[in-house]
Amino acid sequence: MFWPTKKDLKTAMEVFALFQWALSALVIVITVIVVNLYLVVFTSYWPVTMLMLTWLAFDWKTPERGGRRFTCVRKWRLWKHYSDYFPLKMVKTKDISPDHNYILVCHPHGLMAHSCFGHFATDTTGFSKTFPGITPYMLTLGAFFWVPFLREYVMSTGSCSVSRSSMDFLLTQKGTGNMLVVVVGGLAECRYSTPGSTTLFLKKRQGFVRTALKHGVSLIPAYAFGEADLYDQHIFTPGGFVNRFQKWFQKMVHIYPCAFYGRGLTKNSWGLLPYSQPVTTVVGEPLPLPKIENPSQEIVAKYHTLYIDALRKLFDQHKTKFGISETQELVII
């Protein structure tokens, strides 16, 4: 008779943790829509839907006002299984003082930004011990906060909207010791997320530099070695029908539809789970920026270049430790 070992059970929990987070948005959105349509169309309980919409309108600005984190959620045992699946590891290169605020910029986005979520939206990889006195705020798309219940779930991890007003609030109204975590490559960077790739979508991403200058906070570069290797991606023939559709879709909704795949429920099978291989996020030292309330485009470009130089230095100092050739360079597009 087959009886699962402790290793089998742990693997099953790790896979469940991955599926739970990846599918939670889809499941919650569909459930909320279906249930509320049913209440309005087929029952007399439509006031429940109205109450929900009233609360949503009343609470609409919360994701831009520091969110609503719950430490107990950030420390769920489930997130430990999530991190152990790869596993995820974080390396600190410099102590960070809680007397200041910071913007930590994570690279690359990859397909799902697994390492960023595991390190900064949960506390199961040791963030609070690695950076004592620092409160991380993972900033993400505002669309995650449009749906009841989903927004509460996302906010409970300490995540907030990545809007400018949200960043301004966190850097001025929450005291010191705050670390805003942004993945500036965003969904536009997904198309370059293939094993072995070191391409970053960064040349046109200057808003984070402007915000840092406006508030006089330091920028911290961070690179997740292995993030781009978690999925394979089918690259369609340039100029072909599918490729033209991908570009059209990206132009319309700013999302590049990728044909990605990874492993299945077993290691040697095909599926949509990421490959279980180590991802190490190296957090660099802070790059101090002066406070300039209304910086010119020339000033922004100057410090954007300095940031890219700091990121390249961080990448070059650590790349060979993670199987990247000494001659391979960071590609900024």
PDB file of C-alpha atoms in Angstrom, residues 32 34-55:
ATOM      1  CA  VAL A  32     -17.413  37.601  -6.370  1.00  0.00           C
ATOM      2  CA  VAL A  34     -21.001  35.105  -9.962  1.00  0.00           C
ATOM      3  CA  VAL A  35     -22.303  35.343  -6.397  1.00  0.00           C
ATOM      4  CA  ASN A  36     -23.294  38.998  -6.722  1.00  0.00           C
ATOM      5  CA  LEU A  37     -25.005  38.447 -10.069  1.00  0.00           C
ATOM      6  CA  TYR A  38     -26.960  35.614  -8.487  1.00  0.00           C
ATOM      7  CA  LEU A  39     -27.949  37.750  -5.500  1.00  0.00           C
ATOM      8  CA  VAL A  40     -29.131  40.613  -7.711  1.00  0.00           C
ATOM      9  CA  VAL A  41     -30.891  38.636 -10.442  1.00  0.00           C
ATOM     10  CA  PHE A  42     -32.313  35.586  -8.697  1.00  0.00           C
ATOM     11  CA  THR A  43     -32.824  36.550  -5.047  1.00  0.00           C
ATOM     12  CA  SER A  44     -34.103  39.373  -2.903  1.00  0.00           C
ATOM     13  CA  TYR A  45     -30.714  39.810  -1.232  1.00  0.00           C
ATOM     14  CA  TRP A  46     -29.534  42.559  -3.584  1.00  0.00           C
ATOM     15  CA  PRO A  47     -28.931  44.862  -0.563  1.00  0.00           C
ATOM     16  CA  VAL A  48     -25.937  42.646   0.253  1.00  0.00           C
ATOM     17  CA  THR A  49     -24.387  43.613  -3.084  1.00  0.00           C
ATOM     18  CA  MET A  50     -25.220  47.267  -2.493  1.00  0.00           C
ATOM     19  CA  LEU A  51     -23.630  47.105   0.943  1.00  0.00           C
ATOM     20  CA  MET A  52     -20.506  45.577  -0.583  1.00  0.00           C
ATOM     21  CA  LEU A  53     -20.303  48.303  -3.242  1.00  0.00           C
ATOM     22  CA  THR A  54     -20.864  51.001  -0.605  1.00  0.00           C
ATOM     23  CA  TRP A  55     -17.980  49.628   1.460  1.00  0.00           C
TER      24      TRP A  55
END
